[in-house]
């Protein structure tokens, strides 16, 4: 089964760039996906297939992946971006979320 | 409007069973892989199980193999999770989700399962 590692927390000031890493040995073999979960709400997909942004997701959200590291970048983070962020990998028979990163914007 | 509505959660004793249901509407249910994802109180997301469009493929996280069974009824636009031999560590909000990772995917609001004596 996949193991994905994320830092428990990341903090930035409004307007700064937030970078949330996700590491895992399976990353070279499959796409990374990113979900945002605000308190008390269901998760929302913010990046799919490493770097694609669903419609309705602000342009400040971007993703990249190289080797065993995937990164979610929020350029010019806003207070409303404060949430938990999870990377997700889907293989042919293995599926897993990272442990999650709490982003604080203040 | 796309909707996924979970039901069947509640309080159950260790060793007991529960059957969760997820009613889907607003999209072609039979065209999507479906998933159960859970979140223990104050913890992160954990993928639990998924099932192919026609039910021919099913996958589970190791911790529930042999205890949980995922199934679907495309004629009723419904997804199910039969949970047996429940343990305290199965306590979580259980989400039904379509097409994880796809921009067309959706999530329900979850149903709480509490395993406690």
GROMACS .gro file of C-alpha atoms in nm:
model
  223
    1UNK     CA    1   0.000   0.000   0.000
    2UNK     CA    2   0.109   0.357  -0.067
    3UNK     CA    3   0.266   0.570   0.203
    4UNK     CA    4   0.251   0.943   0.155
    5UNK     CA    5   0.421   1.190   0.386
    6UNK     CA    6   0.311   1.549   0.445
    7UNK     CA    7   0.420   1.800   0.711
    8UNK     CA    8   0.152   1.845   0.979
    9UNK     CA    9   0.143   2.222   0.937
   10UNK     CA   10   0.251   2.513   0.719
   11UNK     CA   11   0.206   2.880   0.809
   12UNK     CA   12   0.226   3.186   0.586
   13UNK     CA   13   0.119   3.548   0.599
   14UNK     CA   14  -0.154   3.669   0.361
   15UNK     CA   15  -0.010   3.735   0.016
   16UNK     CA   16   0.286   3.503   0.064
   17UNK     CA   17   0.342   3.179  -0.126
   18UNK     CA   18   0.255   2.858   0.054
   19UNK     CA   19   0.414   2.532  -0.055
   20UNK     CA   20   0.286   2.201   0.073
   21UNK     CA   21   0.498   1.895  -0.007
   22UNK     CA   22   0.390   1.534  -0.038
   23UNK     CA   23   0.653   1.262  -0.063
   24UNK     CA   24   0.613   0.899  -0.157
   25UNK     CA   25   0.793   0.626  -0.344
   26UNK     CA   26   0.495   0.573  -0.575
   27UNK     CA   27   0.489   0.929  -0.704
   28UNK     CA   28   0.711   0.862  -1.007
   29UNK     CA   29   0.459   0.600  -1.122
   30UNK     CA   30   0.132   0.781  -1.079
   31UNK     CA   31  -0.033   1.120  -1.074
   32UNK     CA   32  -0.078   1.327  -0.758
   33UNK     CA   33  -0.408   1.484  -0.663
   34UNK     CA   34  -0.477   1.748  -0.399
   35UNK     CA   35  -0.786   1.802  -0.184
   36UNK     CA   36  -0.874   2.101   0.032
   37UNK     CA   37  -1.092   2.045   0.338
   38UNK     CA   38  -1.225   2.334   0.539
   39UNK     CA   39  -1.353   2.281   0.892
   40UNK     CA   40  -1.676   2.082   0.901
   41UNK     CA   41  -1.696   2.045   0.523
   42UNK     CA   42  -1.641   1.769   0.271
   43UNK     CA   43  -1.312   1.779   0.076
   44UNK     CA   44  -1.283   1.968  -0.253
   45UNK     CA   45  -1.044   1.876  -0.537
   46UNK     CA   46  -0.806   2.164  -0.610
   47UNK     CA   47  -0.546   1.991  -0.833
   48UNK     CA   48  -0.567   1.673  -1.043
   49UNK     CA   49  -0.314   1.484  -1.251
   50UNK     CA   50  -0.018   1.661  -1.088
   51UNK     CA   51  -0.087   2.012  -1.217
   52UNK     CA   52  -0.439   2.047  -1.360
   53UNK     CA   53  -0.683   2.285  -1.196
   54UNK     CA   54  -1.056   2.205  -1.196
   55UNK     CA   55  -1.291   2.475  -1.313
   56UNK     CA   56  -1.378   2.716  -1.035
   57UNK     CA   57  -1.047   2.675  -0.852
   58UNK     CA   58  -0.854   3.004  -0.834
   59UNK     CA   59  -0.542   3.040  -1.049
   60UNK     CA   60  -0.330   3.089  -0.738
   61UNK     CA   61  -0.349   2.711  -0.684
   62UNK     CA   62  -0.093   2.510  -0.879
   63UNK     CA   63   0.073   2.171  -0.856
   64UNK     CA   64   0.395   2.008  -0.961
   65UNK     CA   65   0.555   1.668  -0.928
   66UNK     CA   66   0.913   1.551  -0.973
   67UNK     CA   67   1.052   1.216  -0.870
   68UNK     CA   68   0.919   1.119  -0.527
   69UNK     CA   69   0.794   1.469  -0.440
   70UNK     CA   70   0.469   1.641  -0.531
   71UNK     CA   71   0.404   2.000  -0.428
   72UNK     CA   72   0.091   2.209  -0.396
   73UNK     CA   73   0.167   2.580  -0.433
   74UNK     CA   74  -0.067   2.861  -0.337
   75UNK     CA   75   0.070   3.185  -0.478
   76UNK     CA   76  -0.049   3.483  -0.281
   77UNK     CA   77  -0.233   3.283  -0.015
   78UNK     CA   78  -0.557   3.432   0.112
   79UNK     CA   79  -0.715   3.401   0.455
   80UNK     CA   80  -0.991   3.193   0.297
   81UNK     CA   81  -0.730   2.935   0.189
   82UNK     CA   82  -0.679   2.833   0.551
   83UNK     CA   83  -0.772   2.464   0.553
   84UNK     CA   84  -0.637   2.111   0.565
   85UNK     CA   85  -0.478   1.988   0.243
   86UNK     CA   86  -0.438   1.623   0.146
   87UNK     CA   87  -0.244   1.465  -0.138
   88UNK     CA   88  -0.399   1.153  -0.290
   89UNK     CA   89  -0.259   0.881  -0.511
   90UNK     CA   90  -0.450   0.629  -0.716
   91UNK     CA   91  -0.280   0.322  -0.860
   92UNK     CA   92  -0.427   0.017  -1.027
   93UNK     CA   93  -0.515  -0.142  -0.693
   94UNK     CA   94  -0.366   0.090  -0.433
   95UNK     CA   95  -0.520   0.414  -0.319
   96UNK     CA   96  -0.415   0.643  -0.036
   97UNK     CA   97  -0.431   0.989   0.113
   98UNK     CA   98  -0.139   1.164   0.274
   99UNK     CA   99  -0.164   1.249   0.641
  100UNK     CA  100  -0.274   1.604   0.568
  101UNK     CA  101  -0.123   1.950   0.619
  102UNK     CA  102  -0.295   2.226   0.811
  103UNK     CA  103  -0.236   2.556   0.633
  104UNK     CA  104  -0.256   2.864   0.853
  105UNK     CA  105  -0.275   3.202   0.686
  106UNK     CA  106  -0.232   3.488   0.931
  107UNK     CA  107  -2.777   1.904  -0.902
  108UNK     CA  108  -2.538   1.626  -0.806
  109UNK     CA  109  -2.611   1.475  -0.465
  110UNK     CA  110  -2.459   1.196  -0.262
  111UNK     CA  111  -2.644   1.128   0.062
  112UNK     CA  112  -2.505   0.882   0.314
  113UNK     CA  113  -2.715   0.708   0.578
  114UNK     CA  114  -2.693   0.419   0.821
  115UNK     CA  115  -2.439   0.551   1.066
  116UNK     CA  116  -2.485   0.535   1.440
  117UNK     CA  117  -2.360   0.386   1.765
  118UNK     CA  118  -2.262   0.020   1.763
  119UNK     CA  119  -2.083  -0.203   2.011
  120UNK     CA  120  -1.742  -0.351   1.934
  121UNK     CA  121  -1.785  -0.666   1.730
  122UNK     CA  122  -2.114  -0.544   1.588
  123UNK     CA  123  -2.224  -0.469   1.232
  124UNK     CA  124  -2.360  -0.174   1.037
  125UNK     CA  125  -2.460  -0.121   0.676
  126UNK     CA  126  -2.399   0.220   0.526
  127UNK     CA  127  -2.587   0.340   0.221
  128UNK     CA  128  -2.520   0.621  -0.023
  129UNK     CA  129  -2.799   0.747  -0.248
  130UNK     CA  130  -2.678   0.919  -0.564
  131UNK     CA  131  -2.867   1.159  -0.787
  132UNK     CA  132  -2.802   1.419  -1.053
  133UNK     CA  133  -2.543   1.219  -1.249
  134UNK     CA  134  -2.503   0.887  -1.428
  135UNK     CA  135  -2.416   0.674  -1.127
  136UNK     CA  136  -2.340   0.364  -1.331
  137UNK     CA  137  -2.057   0.546  -1.515
  138UNK     CA  138  -1.841   0.613  -1.213
  139UNK     CA  139  -1.607   0.430  -0.982
  140UNK     CA  140  -1.741   0.483  -0.630
  141UNK     CA  141  -1.549   0.510  -0.304
  142UNK     CA  142  -1.585   0.511   0.072
  143UNK     CA  143  -1.347   0.742   0.255
  144UNK     CA  144  -1.343   0.784   0.633
  145UNK     CA  145  -1.216   1.042   0.878
  146UNK     CA  146  -1.168   0.964   1.245
  147UNK     CA  147  -1.245   1.250   1.485
  148UNK     CA  148  -0.970   1.512   1.455
  149UNK     CA  149  -0.773   1.297   1.210
  150UNK     CA  150  -0.700   1.287   0.838
  151UNK     CA  151  -0.874   1.128   0.545
  152UNK     CA  152  -0.839   0.754   0.492
  153UNK     CA  153  -0.944   0.580   0.174
  154UNK     CA  154  -1.143   0.268   0.271
  155UNK     CA  155  -1.273   0.092  -0.040
  156UNK     CA  156  -1.382   0.140  -0.397
  157UNK     CA  157  -1.582  -0.041  -0.663
  158UNK     CA  158  -1.579  -0.033  -1.041
  159UNK     CA  159  -1.876   0.083  -1.243
  160UNK     CA  160  -2.013  -0.269  -1.298
  161UNK     CA  161  -1.904  -0.404  -0.959
  162UNK     CA  162  -1.649  -0.639  -1.115
  163UNK     CA  163  -1.352  -0.491  -0.926
  164UNK     CA  164  -1.336  -0.401  -0.559
  165UNK     CA  165  -1.040  -0.285  -0.351
  166UNK     CA  166  -0.997  -0.231   0.021
  167UNK     CA  167  -0.749  -0.077   0.261
  168UNK     CA  168  -0.565  -0.352   0.448
  169UNK     CA  169  -0.721  -0.264   0.785
  170UNK     CA  170  -1.075  -0.351   0.671
  171UNK     CA  171  -1.009  -0.649   0.442
  172UNK     CA  172  -1.222  -0.945   0.545
  173UNK     CA  173  -1.449  -0.727   0.760
  174UNK     CA  174  -1.600  -0.469   0.521
  175UNK     CA  175  -1.775  -0.532   0.189
  176UNK     CA  176  -1.847  -0.264  -0.068
  177UNK     CA  177  -2.131  -0.313  -0.315
  178UNK     CA  178  -2.353  -0.113  -0.546
  179UNK     CA  179  -2.693  -0.134  -0.711
  180UNK     CA  180  -2.691   0.067  -1.031
  181UNK     CA  181  -3.065   0.018  -1.075
  182UNK     CA  182  -3.116   0.204  -0.748
  183UNK     CA  183  -2.827   0.451  -0.789
  184UNK     CA  184  -2.697   0.332  -0.456
  185UNK     CA  185  -2.365   0.241  -0.296
  186UNK     CA  186  -2.330   0.031   0.018
  187UNK     CA  187  -2.070  -0.059   0.278
  188UNK     CA  188  -2.137  -0.361   0.496
  189UNK     CA  189  -1.920  -0.334   0.806
  190UNK     CA  190  -1.877  -0.638   1.029
  191UNK     CA  191  -1.660  -0.708   1.334
  192UNK     CA  192  -1.640  -0.338   1.406
  193UNK     CA  193  -1.361  -0.204   1.623
  194UNK     CA  194  -1.315   0.118   1.818
  195UNK     CA  195  -1.065   0.232   1.554
  196UNK     CA  196  -1.339   0.219   1.290
  197UNK     CA  197  -1.504   0.517   1.458
  198UNK     CA  198  -1.517   0.791   1.195
  199UNK     CA  199  -1.725   0.996   0.959
  200UNK     CA  200  -1.773   0.785   0.648
  201UNK     CA  201  -1.795   0.969   0.317
  202UNK     CA  202  -1.928   0.838  -0.010
  203UNK     CA  203  -1.733   0.983  -0.305
  204UNK     CA  204  -1.753   0.940  -0.679
  205UNK     CA  205  -1.451   0.935  -0.908
  206UNK     CA  206  -1.181   1.034  -0.661
  207UNK     CA  207  -0.926   1.252  -0.832
  208UNK     CA  208  -1.151   1.346  -1.121
  209UNK     CA  209  -1.279   1.702  -1.163
  210UNK     CA  210  -1.626   1.555  -1.214
  211UNK     CA  211  -1.616   1.370  -0.883
  212UNK     CA  212  -1.833   1.454  -0.583
  213UNK     CA  213  -1.854   1.382  -0.211
  214UNK     CA  214  -2.141   1.339   0.027
  215UNK     CA  215  -2.158   1.512   0.364
  216UNK     CA  216  -2.077   1.195   0.555
  217UNK     CA  217  -2.236   0.974   0.819
  218UNK     CA  218  -2.087   0.920   1.164
  219UNK     CA  219  -2.010   0.570   1.286
  220UNK     CA  220  -1.924   0.534   1.653
  221UNK     CA  221  -1.799   0.201   1.785
  222UNK     CA  222  -1.817   0.197   2.161
  223UNK     CA  223  -1.952  -0.008   2.449
   0.00000   0.00000   0.00000
